Short mmCIF file of C-alpha atoms (C1' of nucleotides) in Angstrom, two decimals:
data_model
loop_
_atom_site.label_atom_id
_atom_site.label_comp_id
_atom_site.label_asym_id
_atom_site.label_seq_id
_atom_site.Cartn_x
_atom_site.Cartn_y
_atom_site.Cartn_z
CA MET A 518 -9.49 118.72 195.91
CA LEU A 519 -7.11 117.25 193.26
CA ARG A 520 -7.59 116.26 189.74
CA ARG A 521 -10.48 113.95 189.13
CA LYS A 522 -9.86 111.07 186.58
CA PRO A 523 -12.29 108.85 184.61
CA ALA A 524 -12.98 105.51 186.44
CA GLU A 525 -11.13 103.49 184.00
CA ASP A 526 -7.87 105.39 184.41
CA ARG A 527 -8.14 105.42 188.11
CA LYS A 528 -8.86 101.69 188.19
CA THR A 529 -5.60 101.14 186.32
CA GLU A 530 -3.67 103.36 188.63
CA ILE A 531 -5.12 101.41 191.57
CA VAL A 532 -4.08 98.06 190.12
CA GLU A 533 -0.61 99.24 189.29
CA ALA A 534 -0.19 100.53 192.81
CA LEU A 535 -1.37 97.22 194.20
CA LEU A 536 1.15 95.34 192.15
CA ASP A 537 3.93 97.79 193.14
CA LEU A 538 3.04 97.48 196.77
CA ALA A 539 2.64 93.70 196.64
CA ASP A 540 6.32 93.68 195.77
CA ARG A 541 7.40 96.09 198.34
CA ILE A 542 5.49 95.12 201.42
CA GLY A 543 3.97 91.68 200.56
CA PRO A 544 0.60 90.79 199.01
CA ASP A 545 -0.96 90.23 202.27
CA ARG A 546 0.31 92.94 204.43
CA LEU A 547 -0.95 95.37 201.80
CA THR A 548 -3.79 97.55 202.98
CA THR A 549 -6.26 99.71 201.20
CA ASN A 550 -4.82 102.64 203.03
CA ASP A 551 -1.46 101.84 201.41
CA ILE A 552 -2.96 101.70 197.99
CA ALA A 553 -4.91 105.02 198.47
CA ARG A 554 -1.79 106.80 199.70
CA GLU A 555 0.22 105.56 196.85
CA VAL A 556 -2.32 106.71 194.25
CA GLY A 557 -2.93 109.86 196.03
CA VAL A 558 -6.68 109.52 197.00
CA THR A 559 -8.40 108.74 200.19
CA GLN A 560 -8.90 105.24 201.18
CA ALA A 561 -12.79 105.56 200.64
CA ALA A 562 -12.10 106.39 197.07
CA ILE A 563 -10.69 102.85 196.53
CA PHE A 564 -14.16 101.41 197.22
CA ARG A 565 -15.69 103.81 194.71
CA HIS A 566 -14.01 101.70 192.12
CA PHE A 567 -13.86 98.23 193.64
CA PRO A 568 -16.76 97.03 195.85
CA THR A 569 -14.38 94.76 197.93
CA LYS A 570 -10.67 94.31 198.32
CA ALA A 571 -11.16 90.75 196.95
CA GLU A 572 -12.61 92.13 193.80
CA LEU A 573 -9.60 94.37 193.38
CA TRP A 574 -7.23 91.22 193.66
CA ALA A 575 -9.49 89.51 191.06
CA GLU A 576 -8.99 92.40 188.72
CA ALA A 577 -5.23 92.39 189.28
CA GLY A 578 -5.21 88.50 188.68
CA GLU A 579 -7.01 89.23 185.22
CA VAL A 580 -4.39 91.83 184.39
CA ILE A 581 -1.55 89.47 185.32
CA ALA A 582 -3.03 86.58 183.42
CA GLY A 583 -3.50 88.76 180.36
CA ARG A 584 0.00 90.11 180.35
CA LEU A 585 1.51 86.55 180.61
CA THR A 586 -0.63 85.05 178.10
CA GLU A 587 0.14 87.76 175.59
CA ALA A 588 3.82 87.54 176.29
CA TRP A 589 3.76 83.78 175.66
CA GLN A 590 1.89 84.13 172.39
CA GLN A 591 4.54 86.74 171.17
CA ALA A 592 7.42 84.56 172.21
CA LEU A 593 5.99 81.65 170.27
CA ALA A 594 5.22 83.66 167.25
CA SER A 595 8.76 85.29 167.18
CA GLU A 596 10.85 82.17 166.58
CA ARG A 597 10.72 79.29 164.09
CA THR A 598 12.69 76.49 165.80
CA PRO A 599 11.38 74.62 168.93
CA LYS A 600 14.62 75.58 170.66
CA GLY A 601 14.28 79.15 169.56
CA ARG A 602 10.66 79.17 170.83
CA LEU A 603 11.58 77.65 174.16
CA ARG A 604 14.28 80.20 174.76
CA ALA A 605 11.77 83.12 173.92
CA LEU A 606 9.30 81.73 176.26
CA VAL A 607 11.77 81.65 179.15
CA ALA A 608 13.10 84.97 178.26
CA ALA A 609 9.61 86.42 178.23
CA GLN A 610 8.80 84.96 181.49
CA LEU A 611 12.05 86.62 182.95
CA LYS A 612 11.06 89.87 181.34
CA GLN A 613 7.57 89.68 182.76
CA ILE A 614 9.05 89.06 186.25
CA GLU A 615 11.55 91.97 185.94
CA THR A 616 8.79 94.52 184.99
CA THR A 617 6.33 93.10 187.62
CA PRO A 618 8.58 91.67 190.39
CA ALA A 619 5.50 90.89 192.64
CA LEU A 620 4.76 88.10 190.08
CA PRO A 621 6.38 85.16 191.74
CA THR A 622 5.25 86.28 195.15
CA ILE A 623 1.74 86.65 193.98
CA LEU A 624 1.65 83.43 191.89
CA HIS A 625 3.12 81.29 194.61
CA SER A 626 1.81 83.17 197.71
CA ARG A 627 0.03 80.80 200.10
CA GLU A 628 -1.60 83.90 201.55
CA LEU A 629 -3.70 84.73 198.59
CA ASN A 630 -4.23 81.17 197.69
CA VAL A 631 -5.90 80.37 200.84
CA GLU A 632 -8.69 82.96 200.76
CA ASN A 633 -9.27 83.58 197.12
CA ALA A 634 -10.00 80.23 195.55
CA ASN A 635 -10.71 81.58 192.18
CA LEU A 636 -7.52 83.46 192.00
CA ARG A 637 -5.72 80.28 192.94
CA ASP A 638 -7.24 78.15 190.23
CA ARG A 639 -6.76 80.87 187.73
CA PHE A 640 -2.94 81.08 188.52
CA ARG A 641 -2.47 77.34 188.77
CA GLY A 642 -4.06 77.00 185.34
CA LEU A 643 -1.60 79.71 184.02
CA LEU A 644 1.41 77.82 185.25
CA THR A 645 0.21 74.52 183.81
CA VAL A 646 -0.34 76.25 180.48
CA PHE A 647 3.25 77.48 180.64
CA GLN A 648 4.69 74.13 181.51
CA ARG A 649 2.74 72.56 178.74
CA LEU A 650 4.10 75.15 176.27
CA LEU A 651 7.67 74.29 177.31
CA ALA A 652 7.01 70.52 177.08
CA GLU A 653 5.58 70.77 173.60
CA ASN A 654 8.55 72.66 172.35
CA LEU A 655 10.94 70.24 174.10
CA GLU A 656 9.21 67.47 172.24
CA GLY A 657 9.90 69.38 169.12
CA MET A 658 13.64 69.51 170.15
CA VAL A 659 13.80 65.77 170.72
CA VAL A 660 12.47 65.43 167.12
CA ASP A 661 14.93 67.86 165.54
CA GLY A 662 17.82 66.42 167.49
CA SER A 663 18.66 69.38 169.83
CA MET A 664 17.44 67.38 172.93
CA THR A 665 18.33 63.92 174.18
CA ARG A 666 15.85 61.10 174.02
CA HIS A 667 16.89 59.93 177.48
CA VAL A 668 14.90 62.64 179.22
CA GLN A 669 11.06 62.87 179.13
CA PRO A 670 10.02 66.37 177.80
CA GLU A 671 7.71 66.64 180.75
CA ASP A 672 10.61 66.19 183.30
CA ALA A 673 12.74 68.73 181.29
CA ALA A 674 9.83 71.14 181.44
CA VAL A 675 9.81 70.77 185.25
CA LEU A 676 13.53 71.28 185.38
CA LEU A 677 12.95 74.56 183.33
CA THR A 678 10.13 75.96 185.38
CA SER A 679 12.00 75.22 188.46
CA LEU A 680 15.04 77.06 187.15
CA VAL A 681 12.89 80.07 186.37
CA GLN A 682 11.35 79.99 189.75
CA GLY A 683 14.45 79.47 191.59
CA ILE A 684 16.29 82.31 189.95
CA ALA A 685 13.39 84.57 190.43
CA ILE A 686 13.28 83.70 194.21
CA ARG A 687 17.07 84.21 194.56
CA TRP A 688 16.77 87.56 192.75
CA SER A 689 13.77 88.58 194.87
CA LEU A 690 15.19 87.75 198.28
CA GLY A 691 18.78 88.77 197.53
CA SER A 692 17.71 92.39 196.95
CA ARG A 693 17.92 92.11 193.15
CA GLY A 694 21.80 91.86 193.39
CA PHE A 695 22.13 90.69 189.75
CA ALA A 696 20.62 91.00 186.29
CA LEU A 697 17.65 88.55 186.30
CA GLN A 698 17.24 88.28 182.52
CA ALA A 699 20.98 87.94 181.83
CA GLU A 700 21.57 85.33 184.59
CA GLY A 701 18.40 83.53 183.78
CA ARG A 702 19.25 83.20 180.08
CA ARG A 703 22.85 82.15 180.83
CA LEU A 704 21.73 79.37 183.27
CA LEU A 705 18.98 78.29 180.59
CA ASP A 706 21.71 77.84 178.12
CA VAL A 707 23.71 75.81 180.62
CA GLN A 708 20.77 73.56 181.14
CA LEU A 709 19.85 73.25 177.46
CA GLU A 710 23.54 72.43 176.72
CA ILE A 711 23.55 69.44 179.08
CA LEU A 712 20.07 68.48 177.79
CA ALA A 713 21.32 68.34 174.24
CA CYS A 714 24.34 65.96 175.13
CA GLY A 715 24.76 62.44 174.69
CA GLU A 716 22.70 62.36 171.38
CA MET B 1231 -9.12 74.33 234.00
CA LEU B 1232 -6.93 71.91 232.02
CA ARG B 1233 -3.50 70.45 232.65
CA ARG B 1234 -0.67 72.80 233.22
CA LYS B 1235 2.55 72.01 231.55
CA PRO B 1236 6.15 73.05 232.26
CA ALA B 1237 7.13 76.13 230.27
CA GLU B 1238 9.56 74.30 228.09
CA ASP B 1239 7.00 71.70 226.93
CA ARG B 1240 4.44 74.42 226.32
CA LYS B 1241 6.91 76.54 224.28
CA THR B 1242 7.71 73.51 222.11
CA GLU B 1243 3.91 72.99 221.54
CA ILE B 1244 3.36 76.49 220.55
CA VAL B 1245 6.26 76.62 218.14
CA GLU B 1246 4.88 73.22 216.53
CA ALA B 1247 1.36 74.92 216.37
CA LEU B 1248 2.93 77.88 214.57
CA LEU B 1249 4.71 75.79 211.91
CA ASP B 1250 1.53 73.68 211.42
CA LEU B 1251 -0.67 76.79 210.94
CA ALA B 1252 1.95 78.56 208.91
CA ASP B 1253 1.42 75.84 206.40
CA ARG B 1254 -2.39 75.84 206.45
CA ILE B 1255 -3.17 79.27 206.58
CA GLY B 1256 0.13 81.16 205.76
CA PRO B 1257 2.80 82.74 207.82
CA ASP B 1258 1.35 86.15 207.74
CA ARG B 1259 -2.32 85.54 208.23
CA LEU B 1260 -1.41 83.50 211.34
CA THR B 1261 -2.77 85.02 214.57
CA THR B 1262 -1.80 84.39 218.12
CA ASN B 1263 -5.52 83.41 218.61
CA ASP B 1264 -5.11 80.76 216.04
CA ILE B 1265 -2.13 79.46 217.70
CA ALA B 1266 -3.91 79.52 221.18
CA ARG B 1267 -6.85 77.55 219.86
CA GLU B 1268 -4.68 74.90 218.28
CA VAL B 1269 -2.57 74.49 221.53
CA GLY B 1270 -5.73 74.61 223.59
CA VAL B 1271 -5.01 77.56 225.83
CA THR B 1272 -6.29 81.09 225.86
CA GLN B 1273 -4.65 83.62 223.67
CA ALA B 1274 -3.17 85.47 226.61
CA ALA B 1275 -1.23 82.27 227.69
CA ILE B 1276 0.92 82.63 224.45
CA PHE B 1277 2.37 85.85 225.92
CA ARG B 1278 3.30 84.13 229.15
CA HIS B 1279 5.84 82.08 227.11
CA PHE B 1280 6.79 84.55 224.51
CA PRO B 1281 7.03 88.42 225.21
CA THR B 1282 5.91 89.28 221.50
CA LYS B 1283 4.96 87.48 218.50
CA ALA B 1284 8.12 88.62 216.74
CA GLU B 1285 10.14 86.58 219.56
CA LEU B 1286 7.87 83.61 218.79
CA TRP B 1287 8.89 83.79 215.12
CA ALA B 1288 12.55 84.16 216.08
CA GLU B 1289 12.24 81.00 218.16
CA ALA B 1290 10.64 79.16 215.34
CA GLY B 1291 13.47 80.36 213.13
CA GLU B 1292 16.06 78.90 215.51
CA VAL B 1293 14.20 75.61 215.66
CA ILE B 1294 14.11 75.50 211.88
CA ALA B 1295 17.78 76.47 211.40
CA GLY B 1296 18.76 73.75 214.05
CA ARG B 1297 16.88 70.97 212.18
CA LEU B 1298 18.23 71.82 208.90
CA THR B 1299 21.79 72.09 209.96
CA GLU B 1300 21.60 68.83 211.66
CA ALA B 1301 19.92 67.12 208.83
CA TRP B 1302 22.64 68.24 206.45
CA GLN B 1303 25.31 67.06 208.77
CA GLN B 1304 23.83 63.57 209.07
CA ALA B 1305 23.50 63.59 205.34
CA LEU B 1306 27.14 64.38 204.79
CA ALA B 1307 28.31 61.86 207.25
CA SER B 1308 26.30 59.17 205.94
CA GLU B 1309 28.04 58.79 202.53
CA ARG B 1310 31.50 58.41 201.39
CA THR B 1311 31.39 59.54 197.76
CA PRO B 1312 30.67 63.16 196.55
CA LYS B 1313 27.71 62.02 194.50
CA GLY B 1314 26.33 59.89 197.56
CA ARG B 1315 26.62 63.05 199.82
CA LEU B 1316 25.00 65.21 197.17
CA ARG B 1317 22.10 62.88 196.92
CA ALA B 1318 21.84 62.53 200.69
CA LEU B 1319 21.77 66.33 200.98
CA VAL B 1320 18.92 66.73 198.62
CA ALA B 1321 16.91 63.76 200.11
CA ALA B 1322 17.43 65.34 203.59
CA GLN B 1323 16.17 68.64 202.37
CA LEU B 1324 13.10 66.97 200.80
CA LYS B 1325 12.44 65.10 203.91
CA GLN B 1326 12.54 68.18 206.02
CA ILE B 1327 10.15 69.90 203.69
CA GLU B 1328 7.89 66.91 203.89
CA THR B 1329 7.76 66.72 207.76
CA THR B 1330 7.61 70.59 207.94
CA PRO B 1331 5.67 71.72 204.79
CA ALA B 1332 5.65 75.27 205.85
CA LEU B 1333 9.31 75.39 205.28
CA PRO B 1334 9.47 76.77 201.81
CA THR B 1335 6.72 79.27 202.46
CA ILE B 1336 8.60 80.51 205.45
CA LEU B 1337 12.00 80.61 203.95
CA HIS B 1338 10.87 82.48 200.96
CA SER B 1339 7.93 84.46 202.28
CA ARG B 1340 8.24 88.21 201.46
CA GLU B 1341 5.86 88.80 204.36
CA LEU B 1342 8.24 87.59 207.19
CA ASN B 1343 11.21 88.89 205.42
CA VAL B 1344 9.91 92.41 205.34
CA GLU B 1345 9.32 93.07 208.92
CA ASN B 1346 11.76 90.70 210.61
CA ALA B 1347 15.25 91.52 209.36
CA ASN B 1348 17.19 89.17 211.69
CA LEU B 1349 15.08 86.27 210.59
CA ARG B 1350 15.61 87.07 206.98
CA ASP B 1351 19.32 87.27 207.37
CA ARG B 1352 19.20 83.88 209.34
CA PHE B 1353 17.40 82.14 206.49
CA ARG B 1354 19.48 83.62 203.71
CA GLY B 1355 22.61 82.39 205.46
CA LEU B 1356 21.03 78.97 205.78
CA LEU B 1357 20.26 78.91 202.02
CA THR B 1358 23.75 80.04 201.33
CA VAL B 1359 25.28 77.33 203.31
CA PHE B 1360 23.14 74.52 201.56
CA GLN B 1361 24.20 76.04 198.13
CA ARG B 1362 27.77 75.89 199.14
CA LEU B 1363 27.64 72.29 200.40
CA LEU B 1364 26.03 71.35 197.11
CA ALA B 1365 28.83 73.18 195.12
CA GLU B 1366 31.61 71.50 197.18
CA ASN B 1367 30.39 67.99 196.52
CA LEU B 1368 29.76 68.80 192.81
CA GLU B 1369 33.50 69.87 192.62
CA GLY B 1370 34.26 66.54 194.06
CA MET B 1371 32.15 64.92 191.33
CA VAL B 1372 34.14 66.75 188.69
CA VAL B 1373 37.27 65.31 190.22
CA ASP B 1374 36.23 61.67 190.46
CA GLY B 1375 34.62 61.91 187.01
CA SER B 1376 30.93 61.64 187.79
CA MET B 1377 30.26 65.14 186.52
CA THR B 1378 31.07 67.01 183.33
CA ARG B 1379 33.91 69.59 183.40
CA HIS B 1380 31.78 71.82 181.11
CA VAL B 1381 29.43 73.07 183.76
CA GLN B 1382 30.66 75.27 186.56
CA PRO B 1383 29.95 73.51 190.00
CA GLU B 1384 28.33 76.74 191.35
CA ASP B 1385 26.02 76.87 188.32
CA ALA B 1386 25.03 73.20 188.79
CA ALA B 1387 24.29 74.11 192.46
CA VAL B 1388 21.93 76.79 191.51
CA LEU B 1389 20.23 74.37 189.23
CA LEU B 1390 19.79 71.90 191.89
CA THR B 1391 18.57 74.21 194.67
CA SER B 1392 16.08 75.51 192.06
CA LEU B 1393 14.82 71.98 191.44
CA VAL B 1394 14.40 71.41 195.28
CA GLN B 1395 12.47 74.73 195.42
CA GLY B 1396 10.48 74.16 192.13
CA ILE B 1397 9.22 70.84 193.37
CA ALA B 1398 8.50 71.93 196.89
CA ILE B 1399 6.46 74.82 195.32
CA ARG B 1400 4.62 72.50 193.00
CA TRP B 1401 3.92 70.07 195.81
CA SER B 1402 2.65 72.70 198.13
CA LEU B 1403 0.30 74.51 195.68
CA GLY B 1404 -0.96 71.39 194.04
CA SER B 1405 -2.39 70.05 197.34
CA ARG B 1406 0.29 67.46 197.71
CA GLY B 1407 -0.78 65.49 194.84
CA PHE B 1408 2.34 63.40 194.58
CA ALA B 1409 5.05 61.84 196.83
CA LEU B 1410 7.48 64.78 197.39
CA GLN B 1411 10.55 62.70 198.18
CA ALA B 1412 10.09 60.09 195.46
CA GLU B 1413 9.47 62.58 192.79
CA GLY B 1414 12.24 64.80 193.99
CA ARG B 1415 14.75 62.05 193.91
CA ARG B 1416 13.67 60.85 190.58
CA LEU B 1417 14.16 64.23 189.06
CA LEU B 1418 17.46 64.63 190.88
CA ASP B 1419 18.75 61.47 189.19
CA VAL B 1420 17.57 62.79 185.85
CA GLN B 1421 19.48 65.95 186.30
CA LEU B 1422 22.60 64.09 187.61
CA GLU B 1423 22.39 61.77 184.63
CA ILE B 1424 22.66 64.47 182.18
CA LEU B 1425 25.29 66.39 184.29
CA ALA B 1426 27.40 63.33 184.06
CA CYS B 1427 27.20 62.87 180.34
CA GLY B 1428 29.76 64.10 177.72
CA GLU B 1429 32.68 63.29 179.88
"C1'" DA C 630 0.24 68.94 254.48
"C1'" DT C 631 1.92 73.57 253.29
"C1'" DC C 632 3.16 77.08 250.46
"C1'" DA C 633 5.89 79.79 246.81
"C1'" DT C 634 5.47 80.17 242.29
"C1'" DA C 635 5.10 79.17 237.59
"C1'" DT C 636 1.26 78.56 234.53
"C1'" DG C 637 -2.90 79.68 233.47
"C1'" DT C 638 -7.53 82.81 233.00
"C1'" DT C 639 -10.71 86.90 232.45
"C1'" DA C 640 -11.36 91.14 230.88
"C1'" DG C 641 -9.73 94.33 229.30
"C1'" DT C 642 -6.61 98.40 226.04
"C1'" DG C 643 -5.37 100.77 221.88
"C1'" DT C 644 -4.65 100.30 217.06
"C1'" DG C 645 -5.49 99.43 212.35
"C1'" DC C 646 -8.37 97.07 209.29
"C1'" DA C 647 -12.18 96.70 205.46
"C1'" DC C 648 -15.89 98.99 204.50
"C1'" DT C 649 -20.20 102.60 204.74
"C1'" DC C 650 -22.67 106.84 204.38
"C1'" DA C 651 -24.10 111.37 203.91
"C1'" DC C 652 -22.35 114.78 201.57
"C1'" DT C 653 -19.63 117.73 197.79
"C1'" DT C 654 -17.72 119.28 193.58
"C1'" DA C 655 -15.26 118.64 189.18
"C1'" DC C 656 -16.64 117.77 184.78
"C1'" DA C 657 -18.88 117.29 180.41
"C1'" DA C 658 -23.08 117.18 177.43
"C1'" DG C 659 -27.01 120.25 176.02
"C1'" DC D 612 -24.42 128.88 181.47
"C1'" DT D 613 -26.98 125.22 183.43
"C1'" DT D 614 -27.38 120.95 185.39
"C1'" DG D 615 -27.07 115.62 185.94
"C1'" DT D 616 -23.83 112.56 187.31
"C1'" DA D 617 -19.62 110.37 188.30
"C1'" DA D 618 -15.40 110.89 191.19
"C1'" DG D 619 -13.98 112.23 195.35
"C1'" DT D 620 -14.13 113.24 200.67
"C1'" DG D 621 -14.60 113.19 205.96
"C1'" DA D 622 -16.14 111.06 209.51
"C1'" DG D 623 -17.60 107.33 210.97
"C1'" DT D 624 -18.72 101.65 212.12
"C1'" DG D 625 -17.77 97.16 213.90
"C1'" DC D 626 -14.25 93.75 214.18
"C1'" DA D 627 -9.81 91.39 214.79
"C1'" DC D 628 -5.47 92.09 216.11
"C1'" DA D 629 -1.26 92.16 219.48
"C1'" DC D 630 -0.49 92.88 223.93
"C1'" DT D 631 -1.45 93.87 229.27
"C1'" DA D 632 -2.91 93.69 234.12
"C1'" DA D 633 -5.07 91.80 237.97
"C1'" DC D 634 -6.38 87.75 239.70
"C1'" DA D 635 -6.65 82.33 240.46
"C1'" DT D 636 -4.93 77.68 241.08
"C1'" DA D 637 -2.41 73.49 239.71
"C1'" DT D 638 2.05 71.63 240.83
"C1'" DG D 639 6.47 70.38 242.72
"C1'" DA D 640 9.77 71.01 246.52
"C1'" DT D 641 9.91 70.84 251.37
#
DNA sequence: ATCATATGTTAGTGTGCACTCACTTACAAG
DNA sequence: CTTGTAAGTGAGTGCACACTAACATATGAT
């Protein structure tokens, strides 16, 4: 028998394995056996730490929610201008996706959303918060003149979240053939440029 | 025993049921039993028409590819100006998504993409074609002055495909709480407006 | 009206799944 | 060094899955 670890460490390992495998084989194809093999324990051991697979997903959801929220807070605190905060928010989101590539798949997966209503609501709430943070800073940009008055901040926020999602999907399906963060920031600046013009 | 139908009709029914269920319960959760119940035959009957489940998905992929290609051709033929064609392309895409809501889920699902390599390549090719059609017409818009020279047509094409994807996802996860086509066209016009300015 | 056959059914098969239970042993506190 | 407990195992359970084989009959061509 191999090394035994305290429950908290093992739980973390299991959640990390889940996030990794969700990216490689898909959130729904993922079995407890896959996770166990990845962690290096038997399949039964998974259930020593999580009563059901659904509970395991719930825990993973909490981890994701925590990471995103913290990343957003740091982004907001790191810059003083609305435009700076906006760019920091998008950059933070791209960085989160790059370190946890399963994120878009999990957030938007109809699979998970169908059977785990709590998780779905949690994620939907998260995305709403992100959208609202973007819109608030876009309003600030209208005030300080770095964005046109001819576009509603809410509409611009939709354009920006779509941009992040679209790039993430293209990156994910295209076997990560380009640098996500660099490409994302470049296109964000293109979008911000045309949002600024005419004022 | 109920009505017997010619194989071709039944195959069509089965594919339609698959597309419908892919939307309701997810492309990967979908079982042959679900399909059979929806169609109104026994599960074994499915395999009378398709040798394997993978072949059934392949057929569904062909159907989707055909519909999209035809919709794009009609859109291109229906308008004379680059801007008109561009708007028709996006409108056609939104309409296809509205009539087959499983489309985004299927096109971007990592689930399917993992185990059916042919299908993945087929879909990736489709999306590339769409992107190229957009880029071509954006180039035309640069020439006729309806789009700024400061943005590369390829970049603008990425912004537009992201827009369609982003709205489709929001529509899909948000329980279809708004009119997809209307909202999509509205945001497209917002984006085209700011893409035009400064020239 | 007859009949070949294509479309269907019933009743399976083997496989992999989430999850359980009886049992073991590594580990740390006294 | 002893010992209680938490972390792990091995061997299962029942269930749902994709898929099959043997048999039945509705249907269309003659």
